């Protein structure tokens, strides 16, 4: 049984921070140096009505556009984000990744936030880097691919297609590239000692290697650039 003082402390910290149970628990244990379990914090907040209801996003709906046949570069381009976690500071960095399904040409940039403008910038930079026009872009239902991202691309004549909810295989090519990028370049975590600019330069250097030197089994031991230039 927890004391009334400890229960009140949990409620006060929750009202002060206005954050989730995990953040409240971390603050009490690490900042205030008072030991309490996460399950106890969750139970206290739930009993006293301090649990936030999950927000519903009106724009996160599956767009039932048929998947096109991929017969040429730019017919279908997938975009996604990798979340890199810092185990010490608990902060995140986000790698925006792009891949063209026909050539397997890939592109990536890293930012500190999830924002539709960064998704848009990455797609437009990838289109310029690849050297061909994108006809359709496919993404999941993340907030970084929200209305602003969709509208700006549609204004440029690029169609938008979302994957089905709970069907990660719809984005199988970009998911495989994400894993390769983490295994061969960035790892699964990042350190604050590595500046954002340095990580971004390392990723861009790897992108050049991936596109022009790394052979792929799925395209008969060719590089993505060879798939592009054989046309």
mmCIF file of C-alpha atoms in Angstrom:
data_model
loop_
_atom_site.group_PDB
_atom_site.id
_atom_site.type_symbol
_atom_site.label_atom_id
_atom_site.label_comp_id
_atom_site.label_asym_id
_atom_site.label_seq_id
_atom_site.Cartn_x
_atom_site.Cartn_y
_atom_site.Cartn_z
ATOM 1 C CA UNK A 1 0.000 0.000 0.000
ATOM 2 C CA UNK A 2 1.423 3.357 -1.020
ATOM 3 C CA UNK A 3 1.290 6.263 1.376
ATOM 4 C CA UNK A 4 -1.062 9.173 0.722
ATOM 5 C CA UNK A 5 1.960 11.484 0.443
ATOM 6 C CA UNK A 6 3.456 9.393 -2.360
ATOM 7 C CA UNK A 7 0.147 9.177 -4.184
ATOM 8 C CA UNK A 8 -0.238 12.950 -3.999
ATOM 9 C CA UNK A 9 3.334 13.404 -5.210
ATOM 10 C CA UNK A 10 2.587 11.335 -8.306
ATOM 11 C CA UNK A 11 -0.509 13.422 -9.023
ATOM 12 C CA UNK A 12 1.357 16.687 -8.462
ATOM 13 C CA UNK A 13 4.170 15.683 -10.812
ATOM 14 C CA UNK A 14 1.627 14.613 -13.434
ATOM 15 C CA UNK A 15 -0.199 17.963 -13.168
ATOM 16 C CA UNK A 16 3.086 19.842 -13.349
ATOM 17 C CA UNK A 17 4.623 18.006 -16.300
ATOM 18 C CA UNK A 18 1.410 17.112 -18.146
ATOM 19 C CA UNK A 19 3.164 14.088 -19.608
ATOM 20 C CA UNK A 20 2.537 10.352 -19.790
ATOM 21 C CA UNK A 21 3.011 7.846 -16.936
ATOM 22 C CA UNK A 22 6.483 6.873 -18.186
ATOM 23 C CA UNK A 23 7.754 10.458 -17.986
ATOM 24 C CA UNK A 24 6.172 10.958 -14.558
ATOM 25 C CA UNK A 25 7.787 7.739 -13.308
ATOM 26 C CA UNK A 26 11.182 8.751 -14.722
ATOM 27 C CA UNK A 27 10.990 12.214 -13.118
ATOM 28 C CA UNK A 28 10.111 10.830 -9.676
ATOM 29 C CA UNK A 29 12.837 8.150 -9.745
ATOM 30 C CA UNK A 30 15.683 9.987 -11.457
ATOM 31 C CA UNK A 31 15.090 13.650 -10.596
ATOM 32 C CA UNK A 32 13.400 13.434 -7.194
ATOM 33 C CA UNK A 33 15.275 10.212 -6.288
ATOM 34 C CA UNK A 34 12.135 8.564 -4.890
ATOM 35 C CA UNK A 35 11.696 4.911 -5.776
ATOM 36 C CA UNK A 36 8.343 3.853 -7.178
ATOM 37 C CA UNK A 37 7.437 1.307 -9.834
ATOM 38 C CA UNK A 38 6.033 2.259 -13.211
ATOM 39 C CA UNK A 39 3.014 0.025 -12.642
ATOM 40 C CA UNK A 40 2.201 1.939 -9.429
ATOM 41 C CA UNK A 41 2.401 5.265 -11.243
ATOM 42 C CA UNK A 42 0.103 3.997 -13.977
ATOM 43 C CA UNK A 43 -2.372 2.650 -11.418
ATOM 44 C CA UNK A 44 -2.458 5.938 -9.474
ATOM 45 C CA UNK A 45 -2.989 8.032 -12.607
ATOM 46 C CA UNK A 46 -5.719 5.706 -13.858
ATOM 47 C CA UNK A 47 -7.586 5.703 -10.536
ATOM 48 C CA UNK A 48 -7.532 9.498 -10.387
ATOM 49 C CA UNK A 49 -8.517 10.099 -13.994
ATOM 50 C CA UNK A 50 -5.145 11.470 -15.103
ATOM 51 C CA UNK A 51 -4.769 9.169 -18.131
ATOM 52 C CA UNK A 52 -5.005 10.941 -21.476
ATOM 53 C CA UNK A 53 -7.331 9.471 -24.051
ATOM 54 C CA UNK A 54 -5.595 8.515 -27.308
ATOM 55 C CA UNK A 55 -5.931 11.199 -29.938
ATOM 56 C CA UNK A 56 -7.636 10.385 -33.190
ATOM 57 C CA UNK A 57 -6.140 11.836 -36.316
ATOM 58 C CA UNK A 58 -8.771 12.720 -38.884
ATOM 59 C CA UNK A 59 -6.381 12.652 -41.812
ATOM 60 C CA UNK A 60 -4.876 9.238 -41.066
ATOM 61 C CA UNK A 61 -7.076 7.303 -43.427
ATOM 62 C CA UNK A 62 -6.034 4.725 -45.961
ATOM 63 C CA UNK A 63 -6.200 6.063 -49.506
ATOM 64 C CA UNK A 64 -7.547 3.204 -51.585
ATOM 65 C CA UNK A 65 -5.571 4.019 -54.735
ATOM 66 C CA UNK A 66 -4.676 0.857 -56.692
ATOM 67 C CA UNK A 67 -1.023 -0.122 -56.556
ATOM 68 C CA UNK A 68 0.462 0.629 -59.986
ATOM 69 C CA UNK A 69 2.477 -1.787 -62.088
ATOM 70 C CA UNK A 70 6.123 -0.791 -61.742
ATOM 71 C CA UNK A 71 7.444 -0.667 -65.308
ATOM 72 C CA UNK A 72 9.713 2.383 -65.241
ATOM 73 C CA UNK A 73 11.648 4.608 -62.827
ATOM 74 C CA UNK A 74 9.371 6.768 -60.694
ATOM 75 C CA UNK A 75 6.250 4.635 -61.164
ATOM 76 C CA UNK A 76 6.202 3.941 -57.413
ATOM 77 C CA UNK A 77 8.498 5.486 -54.796
ATOM 78 C CA UNK A 78 8.273 4.543 -51.117
ATOM 79 C CA UNK A 79 9.124 6.868 -48.220
ATOM 80 C CA UNK A 80 9.497 6.044 -44.540
ATOM 81 C CA UNK A 81 11.281 7.153 -41.347
ATOM 82 C CA UNK A 82 13.744 5.389 -39.043
ATOM 83 C CA UNK A 83 13.613 6.363 -35.351
ATOM 84 C CA UNK A 84 17.069 6.359 -33.751
ATOM 85 C CA UNK A 85 17.054 6.450 -29.940
ATOM 86 C CA UNK A 86 19.705 7.819 -27.583
ATOM 87 C CA UNK A 87 19.688 5.556 -24.480
ATOM 88 C CA UNK A 88 21.278 8.260 -22.297
ATOM 89 C CA UNK A 89 19.372 11.442 -23.143
ATOM 90 C CA UNK A 90 16.182 9.630 -24.264
ATOM 91 C CA UNK A 91 16.114 11.881 -27.314
ATOM 92 C CA UNK A 92 15.508 10.769 -30.896
ATOM 93 C CA UNK A 93 16.768 11.478 -34.371
ATOM 94 C CA UNK A 94 14.749 10.660 -37.452
ATOM 95 C CA UNK A 95 16.124 9.363 -40.741
ATOM 96 C CA UNK A 96 13.799 10.008 -43.687
ATOM 97 C CA UNK A 97 14.353 7.298 -46.307
ATOM 98 C CA UNK A 98 13.247 6.991 -49.947
ATOM 99 C CA UNK A 99 13.516 4.146 -52.479
ATOM 100 C CA UNK A 100 12.392 3.760 -56.085
ATOM 101 C CA UNK A 101 10.966 0.293 -56.637
ATOM 102 C CA UNK A 102 12.067 -0.081 -60.272
ATOM 103 C CA UNK A 103 15.742 0.884 -59.985
ATOM 104 C CA UNK A 104 16.174 0.424 -56.195
ATOM 105 C CA UNK A 105 17.819 3.870 -56.122
ATOM 106 C CA UNK A 106 17.712 5.086 -52.501
ATOM 107 C CA UNK A 107 18.085 8.371 -50.634
ATOM 108 C CA UNK A 108 18.065 9.446 -46.971
ATOM 109 C CA UNK A 109 18.449 12.497 -44.727
ATOM 110 C CA UNK A 110 18.446 12.891 -40.933
ATOM 111 C CA UNK A 111 16.565 15.475 -38.845
ATOM 112 C CA UNK A 112 15.801 16.071 -35.176
ATOM 113 C CA UNK A 113 12.014 16.218 -35.593
ATOM 114 C CA UNK A 114 9.128 14.493 -37.325
ATOM 115 C CA UNK A 115 7.569 17.113 -39.595
ATOM 116 C CA UNK A 116 5.779 16.971 -42.959
ATOM 117 C CA UNK A 117 8.098 19.676 -44.340
ATOM 118 C CA UNK A 118 11.100 17.379 -43.800
ATOM 119 C CA UNK A 119 9.297 14.538 -45.590
ATOM 120 C CA UNK A 120 8.584 16.892 -48.493
ATOM 121 C CA UNK A 121 12.172 18.156 -48.628
ATOM 122 C CA UNK A 122 13.523 14.599 -48.651
ATOM 123 C CA UNK A 123 11.231 13.506 -51.500
ATOM 124 C CA UNK A 124 12.085 16.545 -53.643
ATOM 125 C CA UNK A 125 15.808 16.127 -52.980
ATOM 126 C CA UNK A 126 15.559 12.432 -53.868
ATOM 127 C CA UNK A 127 13.791 13.245 -57.128
ATOM 128 C CA UNK A 128 16.591 15.635 -58.071
ATOM 129 C CA UNK A 129 19.288 13.173 -56.957
ATOM 130 C CA UNK A 130 17.773 10.262 -58.915
ATOM 131 C CA UNK A 131 17.345 12.372 -62.057
ATOM 132 C CA UNK A 132 13.819 11.250 -63.004
ATOM 133 C CA UNK A 133 10.278 12.371 -62.151
ATOM 134 C CA UNK A 134 8.186 10.644 -59.511
ATOM 135 C CA UNK A 135 4.691 9.596 -60.564
ATOM 136 C CA UNK A 136 3.437 8.116 -57.270
ATOM 137 C CA UNK A 137 4.744 8.228 -53.693
ATOM 138 C CA UNK A 138 3.678 5.654 -51.110
ATOM 139 C CA UNK A 139 3.958 6.180 -47.345
ATOM 140 C CA UNK A 140 2.521 4.769 -44.158
ATOM 141 C CA UNK A 141 0.059 6.740 -42.030
ATOM 142 C CA UNK A 142 2.583 8.604 -39.880
ATOM 143 C CA UNK A 143 2.030 12.244 -38.955
ATOM 144 C CA UNK A 144 5.131 13.240 -40.930
ATOM 145 C CA UNK A 145 3.150 12.336 -44.057
ATOM 146 C CA UNK A 146 0.113 14.416 -43.146
ATOM 147 C CA UNK A 147 -1.991 16.859 -45.175
ATOM 148 C CA UNK A 148 0.756 19.412 -45.901
ATOM 149 C CA UNK A 149 2.989 16.707 -47.368
ATOM 150 C CA UNK A 150 0.156 15.301 -49.468
ATOM 151 C CA UNK A 151 -1.065 18.660 -50.761
ATOM 152 C CA UNK A 152 2.340 19.925 -51.845
ATOM 153 C CA UNK A 153 3.126 16.744 -53.765
ATOM 154 C CA UNK A 154 -0.302 16.647 -55.394
ATOM 155 C CA UNK A 155 0.238 20.253 -56.506
ATOM 156 C CA UNK A 156 3.376 19.029 -58.287
ATOM 157 C CA UNK A 157 1.418 16.296 -60.064
ATOM 158 C CA UNK A 158 2.665 13.445 -57.857
ATOM 159 C CA UNK A 159 -0.006 11.006 -56.694
ATOM 160 C CA UNK A 160 -0.082 9.879 -53.045
ATOM 161 C CA UNK A 161 -0.826 6.377 -51.845
ATOM 162 C CA UNK A 162 -0.932 5.198 -48.212
ATOM 163 C CA UNK A 163 -0.258 1.679 -47.025
ATOM 164 C CA UNK A 164 -3.051 -0.244 -45.374
ATOM 165 C CA UNK A 165 -3.246 0.090 -41.607
ATOM 166 C CA UNK A 166 -1.461 -2.762 -39.861
ATOM 167 C CA UNK A 167 0.079 -4.056 -43.124
ATOM 168 C CA UNK A 168 3.828 -3.264 -42.973
ATOM 169 C CA UNK A 169 4.472 -5.617 -45.926
ATOM 170 C CA UNK A 170 2.901 -2.968 -48.169
ATOM 171 C CA UNK A 171 6.144 -1.013 -47.652
ATOM 172 C CA UNK A 172 8.422 -4.053 -47.838
ATOM 173 C CA UNK A 173 11.106 -2.503 -50.057
ATOM 174 C CA UNK A 174 11.678 0.572 -47.901
ATOM 175 C CA UNK A 175 11.558 -1.511 -44.716
ATOM 176 C CA UNK A 176 14.334 -3.727 -46.109
ATOM 177 C CA UNK A 177 16.400 -0.687 -47.072
ATOM 178 C CA UNK A 178 15.915 0.760 -43.581
ATOM 179 C CA UNK A 179 17.338 -2.398 -42.050
ATOM 180 C CA UNK A 180 20.304 -2.359 -44.426
ATOM 181 C CA UNK A 181 21.025 1.289 -43.667
ATOM 182 C CA UNK A 182 21.043 0.597 -39.924
ATOM 183 C CA UNK A 183 23.152 -2.553 -40.238
ATOM 184 C CA UNK A 184 25.775 -1.028 -42.542
ATOM 185 C CA UNK A 185 25.807 2.666 -41.635
ATOM 186 C CA UNK A 186 23.973 4.190 -38.659
ATOM 187 C CA UNK A 187 23.323 1.384 -36.172
ATOM 188 C CA UNK A 188 20.193 1.310 -34.023
ATOM 189 C CA UNK A 189 21.225 4.102 -31.632
ATOM 190 C CA UNK A 190 23.023 7.427 -31.819
ATOM 191 C CA UNK A 191 25.318 9.338 -29.471
ATOM 192 C CA UNK A 192 25.088 13.037 -28.635
ATOM 193 C CA UNK A 193 28.816 13.280 -29.275
ATOM 194 C CA UNK A 194 28.084 12.755 -32.979
ATOM 195 C CA UNK A 195 26.793 16.052 -34.446
ATOM 196 C CA UNK A 196 23.717 15.933 -36.642
ATOM 197 C CA UNK A 197 25.708 17.306 -39.600
ATOM 198 C CA UNK A 198 28.306 14.544 -39.264
ATOM 199 C CA UNK A 199 25.631 11.852 -39.213
ATOM 200 C CA UNK A 200 23.916 13.418 -42.226
ATOM 201 C CA UNK A 201 27.202 13.476 -44.181
ATOM 202 C CA UNK A 202 27.867 9.843 -43.255
ATOM 203 C CA UNK A 203 24.417 8.829 -44.500
ATOM 204 C CA UNK A 204 24.833 10.708 -47.792
ATOM 205 C CA UNK A 205 28.221 9.062 -48.315
ATOM 206 C CA UNK A 206 26.655 5.652 -47.724
ATOM 207 C CA UNK A 207 23.830 6.507 -50.157
ATOM 208 C CA UNK A 208 26.390 7.036 -52.920
ATOM 209 C CA UNK A 209 27.987 3.678 -52.088
ATOM 210 C CA UNK A 210 24.583 1.957 -51.973
ATOM 211 C CA UNK A 211 23.477 3.324 -55.354
ATOM 212 C CA UNK A 212 26.708 3.087 -57.334
ATOM 213 C CA UNK A 213 28.811 0.282 -55.847
ATOM 214 C CA UNK A 214 26.711 -2.148 -53.771
ATOM 215 C CA UNK A 215 25.284 -5.007 -55.858
ATOM 216 C CA UNK A 216 21.789 -6.331 -55.106
ATOM 217 C CA UNK A 217 20.687 -9.932 -55.352
ATOM 218 C CA UNK A 218 17.100 -8.901 -56.133
ATOM 219 C CA UNK A 219 18.180 -7.095 -59.336
ATOM 220 C CA UNK A 220 20.532 -9.802 -60.631
ATOM 221 C CA UNK A 221 23.729 -8.569 -58.965
ATOM 222 C CA UNK A 222 23.406 -5.097 -60.440
ATOM 223 C CA UNK A 223 23.722 -1.781 -58.644
ATOM 224 C CA UNK A 224 20.740 0.596 -58.635
ATOM 225 C CA UNK A 225 22.615 2.987 -60.950
ATOM 226 C CA UNK A 226 23.096 0.158 -63.446
ATOM 227 C CA UNK A 227 19.362 -0.513 -63.360
ATOM 228 C CA UNK A 228 18.794 3.154 -64.150
ATOM 229 C CA UNK A 229 21.384 3.515 -66.897
ATOM 230 C CA UNK A 230 20.472 0.309 -68.725
ATOM 231 C CA UNK A 231 17.291 1.961 -69.996
#
